[in-house]
Amino acid sequence: GSLEAEIYLSIDRATENARKANVPLDIELALLVVHGVLHLAGYDDHETVAKKRMKARERFYLSLL
């Protein structure tokens, strides 16, 4: 089936996250987009095992960019 959704990002929050993680803003924004798309695909990050699985998927997709 098809999926229609919107992902909203806060530039202020992304800027703060990037500063704390010592990464460029564009990398942080890419991470946030990937993270949002994974949520839309059914991934969850509320429990430890699910969070590890989601982080691994984030790393995988970011490595493709």
The first five atom37 places (N, CA, C, CB, O) and aatype in JSON, in Angstrom:
{
  "aatype": [7, 15, 10, 6, 0, 6, 9, 18, 10, 15, 9, 3, 1, 0, 16, 6, 2, 0, 1, 11, 0, 2, 19, 14, 10, 3, 9, 6, 10, 0, 10, 10, 19, 19, 8, 7, 19, 10, 8, 10, 0, 7, 18, 3, 3, 8, 6, 16, 19, 0, 11, 11, 1, 12, 11, 0, 1, 6, 1, 13, 18, 10, 15, 10, 10],
  "atom_mask": [
    [1, 1, 1, 0, 1],
    [1, 1, 1, 1, 1],
    [1, 1, 1, 1, 1],
    [1, 1, 1, 1, 1],
    [1, 1, 1, 1, 1],
    [1, 1, 1, 1, 1],
    [1, 1, 1, 1, 1],
    [1, 1, 1, 1, 1],
    [1, 1, 1, 1, 1],
    [1, 1, 1, 1, 1],
    [1, 1, 1, 1, 1],
    [1, 1, 1, 1, 1],
    [1, 1, 1, 1, 1],
    [1, 1, 1, 1, 1],
    [1, 1, 1, 1, 1],
    [1, 1, 1, 1, 1],
    [1, 1, 1, 1, 1],
    [1, 1, 1, 1, 1],
    [1, 1, 1, 1, 1],
    [1, 1, 1, 1, 1],
    [1, 1, 1, 1, 1],
    [1, 1, 1, 1, 1],
    [1, 1, 1, 1, 1],
    [1, 1, 1, 1, 1],
    [1, 1, 1, 1, 1],
    [1, 1, 1, 1, 1],
    [1, 1, 1, 1, 1],
    [1, 1, 1, 1, 1],
    [1, 1, 1, 1, 1],
    [1, 1, 1, 1, 1],
    [1, 1, 1, 1, 1],
    [1, 1, 1, 1, 1],
    [1, 1, 1, 1, 1],
    [1, 1, 1, 1, 1],
    [1, 1, 1, 1, 1],
    [1, 1, 1, 0, 1],
    [1, 1, 1, 1, 1],
    [1, 1, 1, 1, 1],
    [1, 1, 1, 1, 1],
    [1, 1, 1, 1, 1],
    [1, 1, 1, 1, 1],
    [1, 1, 1, 0, 1],
    [1, 1, 1, 1, 1],
    [1, 1, 1, 1, 1],
    [1, 1, 1, 1, 1],
    [1, 1, 1, 1, 1],
    [1, 1, 1, 1, 1],
    [1, 1, 1, 1, 1],
    [1, 1, 1, 1, 1],
    [1, 1, 1, 1, 1],
    [1, 1, 1, 1, 1],
    [1, 1, 1, 1, 1],
    [1, 1, 1, 1, 1],
    [1, 1, 1, 1, 1],
    [1, 1, 1, 1, 1],
    [1, 1, 1, 1, 1],
    [1, 1, 1, 1, 1],
    [1, 1, 1, 1, 1],
    [1, 1, 1, 1, 1],
    [1, 1, 1, 1, 1],
    [1, 1, 1, 1, 1],
    [1, 1, 1, 1, 1],
    [1, 1, 1, 1, 1],
    [1, 1, 1, 1, 1],
    [1, 1, 1, 1, 1]
  ],
  "atom_positions": [
    [[0.82, -1.18, 0.0], [0.0, 0.0, 0.0], [0.86, 1.25, 0.0], [0.0, 0.0, 0.0], [2.08, 1.19, 0.17]],
    [[0.22, 2.33, -0.19], [0.94, 3.6, -0.22], [0.89, 4.28, 1.14], [0.36, 4.54, -1.31], [0.02, 3.99, 1.96]],
    [[1.82, 5.16, 1.35], [1.91, 5.88, 2.61], [2.09, 7.35, 2.28], [3.09, 5.34, 3.49], [2.92, 7.72, 1.46]],
    [[1.32, 8.17, 2.94], [1.47, 9.61, 2.79], [1.73, 10.18, 4.17], [0.22, 10.27, 2.12], [0.95, 9.96, 5.1]],
    [[2.83, 10.92, 4.3], [3.2, 11.44, 5.62], [4.07, 12.68, 5.45], [3.95, 10.36, 6.45], [4.59, 12.96, 4.37]],
    [[4.19, 13.4, 6.53], [5.08, 14.54, 6.58], [5.99, 14.39, 7.78], [4.29, 15.88, 6.66], [5.58, 13.9, 8.84]],
    [[7.24, 14.81, 7.62], [8.2, 14.79, 8.71], [8.61, 16.24, 8.95], [9.45, 13.87, 8.38], [9.09, 16.93, 8.05]],
    [[8.42, 16.68, 10.17], [8.78, 18.05, 10.55], [10.06, 18.03, 11.36], [7.64, 18.73, 11.34], [10.23, 17.21, 12.27]],
    [[10.96, 18.92, 11.02], [12.23, 19.04, 11.73], [12.35, 20.44, 12.32], [13.43, 18.73, 10.8], [11.96, 21.42, 11.69]],
    [[12.89, 20.52, 13.49], [13.18, 21.8, 14.11], [14.65, 22.13, 13.86], [12.85, 21.78, 15.64], [15.54, 21.44, 14.34]],
    [[14.88, 23.18, 13.11], [16.26, 23.58, 12.83], [16.98, 23.95, 14.13], [16.29, 24.77, 11.85], [18.16, 23.64, 14.29]],
    [[16.27, 24.6, 15.04], [16.89, 24.94, 16.33], [17.33, 23.7, 17.08], [15.92, 25.75, 17.19], [18.45, 23.64, 17.58]],
    [[16.45, 22.7, 17.15], [16.78, 21.44, 17.83], [17.9, 20.71, 17.1], [15.54, 20.54, 17.94], [18.81, 20.18, 17.73]],
    [[17.82, 20.68, 15.78], [18.86, 20.0, 14.99], [20.21, 20.67, 15.19], [18.48, 19.99, 13.49], [21.23, 20.0, 15.3]],
    [[20.22, 21.99, 15.23], [21.47, 22.73, 15.45], [22.05, 22.41, 16.82], [21.22, 24.25, 15.33], [23.26, 22.19, 16.95]],
    [[21.2, 22.37, 17.83], [21.65, 22.03, 19.19], [22.17, 20.58, 19.25], [20.5, 22.22, 20.2], [23.21, 20.31, 19.84]],
    [[21.43, 19.65, 18.62], [21.87, 18.24, 18.59], [23.23, 18.12, 17.9], [20.82, 17.36, 17.87], [24.12, 17.41, 18.38]],
    [[23.38, 18.81, 16.78], [24.63, 18.74, 16.02], [25.79, 19.27, 16.86], [24.52, 19.54, 14.7], [26.88, 18.7, 16.87]],
    [[25.54, 20.37, 17.56], [26.59, 20.95, 18.41], [26.99, 19.97, 19.5], [26.11, 22.27, 19.04], [28.18, 19.75, 19.74]],
    [[25.99, 19.38, 20.17], [26.28, 18.43, 21.25], [27.01, 17.19, 20.75], [24.98, 18.02, 21.94], [27.89, 16.66, 21.43]],
    [[26.63, 16.72, 19.56], [27.25, 15.51, 19.0], [28.52, 15.82, 18.23], [26.26, 14.79, 18.08], [29.22, 14.91, 17.77]],
    [[28.83, 17.12, 18.09], [30.01, 17.55, 17.34], [30.01, 17.02, 15.91], [31.27, 17.1, 18.06], [31.01, 16.49, 15.42]],
    [[28.86, 17.17, 15.24], [28.72, 16.77, 13.84], [28.19, 17.95, 13.05], [27.78, 15.52, 13.7], [27.55, 18.83, 13.62]],
    [[28.44, 17.97, 11.75], [27.9, 19.05, 10.92], [26.36, 19.03, 10.91], [28.44, 18.93, 9.48], [25.75, 17.97, 11.05]],
    [[25.77, 20.18, 10.75], [24.31, 20.28, 10.75], [23.68, 19.42, 9.66], [23.88, 21.73, 10.57], [22.64, 18.82, 9.89]],
    [[24.29, 19.35, 8.47], [23.69, 18.55, 7.41], [23.65, 17.07, 7.76], [24.46, 18.75, 6.11], [22.72, 16.36, 7.36]],
    [[24.63, 16.6, 8.5], [24.63, 15.19, 8.94], [23.51, 14.97, 9.96], [26.01, 14.8, 9.56], [22.81, 13.96, 9.9]],
    [[23.35, 15.9, 10.88], [22.28, 15.78, 11.88], [20.91, 15.81, 11.21], [22.39, 16.92, 12.92], [20.02, 15.05, 11.58]],
    [[20.74, 16.68, 10.23], [19.46, 16.74, 9.51], [19.19, 15.44, 8.76], [19.47, 17.93, 8.53], [18.06, 14.96, 8.75]],
    [[20.21, 14.87, 8.14], [20.05, 13.59, 7.45], [19.64, 12.51, 8.44], [21.35, 13.19, 6.72], [18.76, 11.7, 8.15]],
    [[20.28, 12.49, 9.61], [19.93, 11.52, 10.64], [18.47, 11.67, 11.06], [20.85, 11.68, 11.86], [17.76, 10.67, 11.2]],
    [[18.03, 12.9, 11.25], [16.65, 13.13, 11.68], [15.65, 12.67, 10.61], [16.43, 14.61, 11.99], [14.6, 12.12, 10.95]],
    [[15.96, 12.9, 9.35], [15.08, 12.44, 8.27], [15.04, 10.92, 8.23], [15.55, 13.0, 6.91], [13.96, 10.33, 8.16]],
    [[16.2, 10.28, 8.29], [16.25, 8.81, 8.3], [15.48, 8.28, 9.5], [17.72, 8.31, 8.33], [14.71, 7.33, 9.37]],
    [[15.69, 8.88, 10.66], [15.0, 8.45, 11.89], [13.48, 8.55, 11.7], [15.46, 9.32, 13.09], [12.75, 7.63, 12.06]],
    [[13.01, 9.66, 11.15], [11.58, 9.84, 10.92], [11.02, 8.82, 9.94], [0.0, 0.0, 0.0], [9.93, 8.28, 10.16]],
    [[11.75, 8.55, 8.87], [11.29, 7.58, 7.88], [11.25, 6.18, 8.5], [12.21, 7.58, 6.63], [10.33, 5.41, 8.21]],
    [[12.22, 5.85, 9.33], [12.2, 4.54, 10.0], [10.97, 4.41, 10.9], [13.48, 4.34, 10.82], [10.37, 3.34, 10.96]],
    [[10.6, 5.48, 11.6], [9.37, 5.44, 12.39], [8.17, 5.17, 11.5], [9.18, 6.76, 13.17], [7.3, 4.38, 11.85]],
    [[8.12, 5.83, 10.34], [7.02, 5.61, 9.41], [6.99, 4.18, 8.89], [7.11, 6.59, 8.25], [5.93, 3.65, 8.56]],
    [[8.16, 3.56, 8.81], [8.26, 2.18, 8.35], [7.98, 1.17, 9.45], [9.64, 1.93, 7.78], [8.02, -0.04, 9.22]],
    [[7.69, 1.67, 10.66], [7.31, 0.77, 11.74], [8.36, 0.52, 12.79], [0.0, 0.0, 0.0], [8.12, -0.23, 13.74]],
    [[9.52, 1.13, 12.65], [10.56, 0.95, 13.67], [10.19, 1.75, 14.92], [11.94, 1.4, 13.13], [9.53, 2.78, 14.84]],
    [[10.63, 1.24, 16.07], [10.33, 1.85, 17.35], [11.64, 2.02, 18.11], [9.3, 1.0, 18.17], [12.58, 1.25, 17.9]],
    [[11.7, 3.01, 18.98], [12.93, 3.21, 19.75], [12.65, 3.43, 21.23], [13.7, 4.39, 19.2], [13.37, 4.16, 21.92]],
    [[11.57, 2.79, 21.72], [11.2, 2.95, 23.12], [11.82, 1.91, 24.04], [9.7, 2.9, 23.26], [12.01, 2.17, 25.23]],
    [[12.15, 0.75, 23.51], [12.76, -0.3, 24.33], [14.19, -0.53, 23.85], [11.93, -1.61, 24.26], [14.52, -0.26, 22.7]],
    [[15.02, -1.04, 24.74], [16.46, -1.17, 24.47], [16.76, -1.95, 23.19], [17.13, -1.84, 25.63], [17.54, -1.49, 22.36]],
    [[16.17, -3.12, 23.03], [16.47, -3.96, 21.85], [16.0, -3.26, 20.58], [15.8, -5.35, 21.98], [16.72, -3.24, 19.58]],
    [[14.8, -2.71, 20.61], [14.26, -2.01, 19.44], [15.1, -0.78, 19.11], [12.79, -1.6, 19.68], [15.31, -0.47, 17.94]],
    [[15.56, -0.09, 20.14], [16.38, 1.11, 19.94], [17.7, 0.74, 19.27], [16.65, 1.82, 21.28], [18.15, 1.45, 18.37]],
    [[18.32, -0.36, 19.7], [19.57, -0.81, 19.08], [19.35, -1.16, 17.61], [20.15, -2.02, 19.83], [20.17, -0.84, 16.75]],
    [[18.22, -1.83, 17.33], [17.9, -2.23, 15.96], [17.7, -0.97, 15.1], [16.62, -3.13, 15.93], [18.18, -0.9, 13.97]],
    [[16.99, 0.0, 15.64], [16.74, 1.23, 14.9], [18.03, 2.0, 14.66], [15.73, 2.11, 15.64], [18.25, 2.51, 13.56]],
    [[18.89, 2.09, 15.66], [20.18, 2.78, 15.5], [21.03, 2.11, 14.42], [20.96, 2.8, 16.85], [21.71, 2.79, 13.64]],
    [[20.99, 0.78, 14.36], [21.74, 0.05, 13.34], [21.21, 0.39, 11.94], [21.66, -1.48, 13.58], [21.99, 0.56, 11.01]],
    [[19.9, 0.49, 11.8], [19.29, 0.85, 10.52], [19.65, 2.29, 10.16], [17.75, 0.68, 10.58], [19.93, 2.59, 9.0]],
    [[19.66, 3.18, 11.15], [20.06, 4.56, 10.9], [21.48, 4.61, 10.34], [19.97, 5.4, 12.18], [21.74, 5.27, 9.34]],
    [[22.39, 3.9, 11.0], [23.79, 3.88, 10.54], [23.88, 3.33, 9.12], [24.66, 3.02, 11.5], [24.62, 3.86, 8.28]],
    [[23.13, 2.26, 8.85], [23.15, 1.65, 7.51], [22.71, 2.67, 6.45], [22.23, 0.41, 7.46], [23.42, 2.87, 5.46]],
    [[21.57, 3.28, 6.65], [21.05, 4.21, 5.64], [21.9, 5.47, 5.53], [19.61, 4.58, 5.97], [22.07, 6.01, 4.43]],
    [[22.43, 5.95, 6.63], [23.32, 7.12, 6.56], [24.6, 6.78, 5.81], [23.66, 7.63, 7.97], [25.17, 7.64, 5.13]],
    [[25.06, 5.55, 5.93], [26.28, 5.15, 5.21], [26.06, 5.15, 3.7], [26.75, 3.75, 5.68], [27.02, 5.26, 2.93]],
    [[24.82, 5.03, 3.27], [24.51, 5.05, 1.83], [24.5, 6.46, 1.27], [23.17, 4.39, 1.57], [24.6, 6.65, 0.05]],
    [[24.38, 7.44, 2.15], [24.33, 8.83, 1.68], [25.7, 9.32, 1.45], [23.61, 9.74, 2.66], [25.88, 10.47, 1.05]]
  ]
}
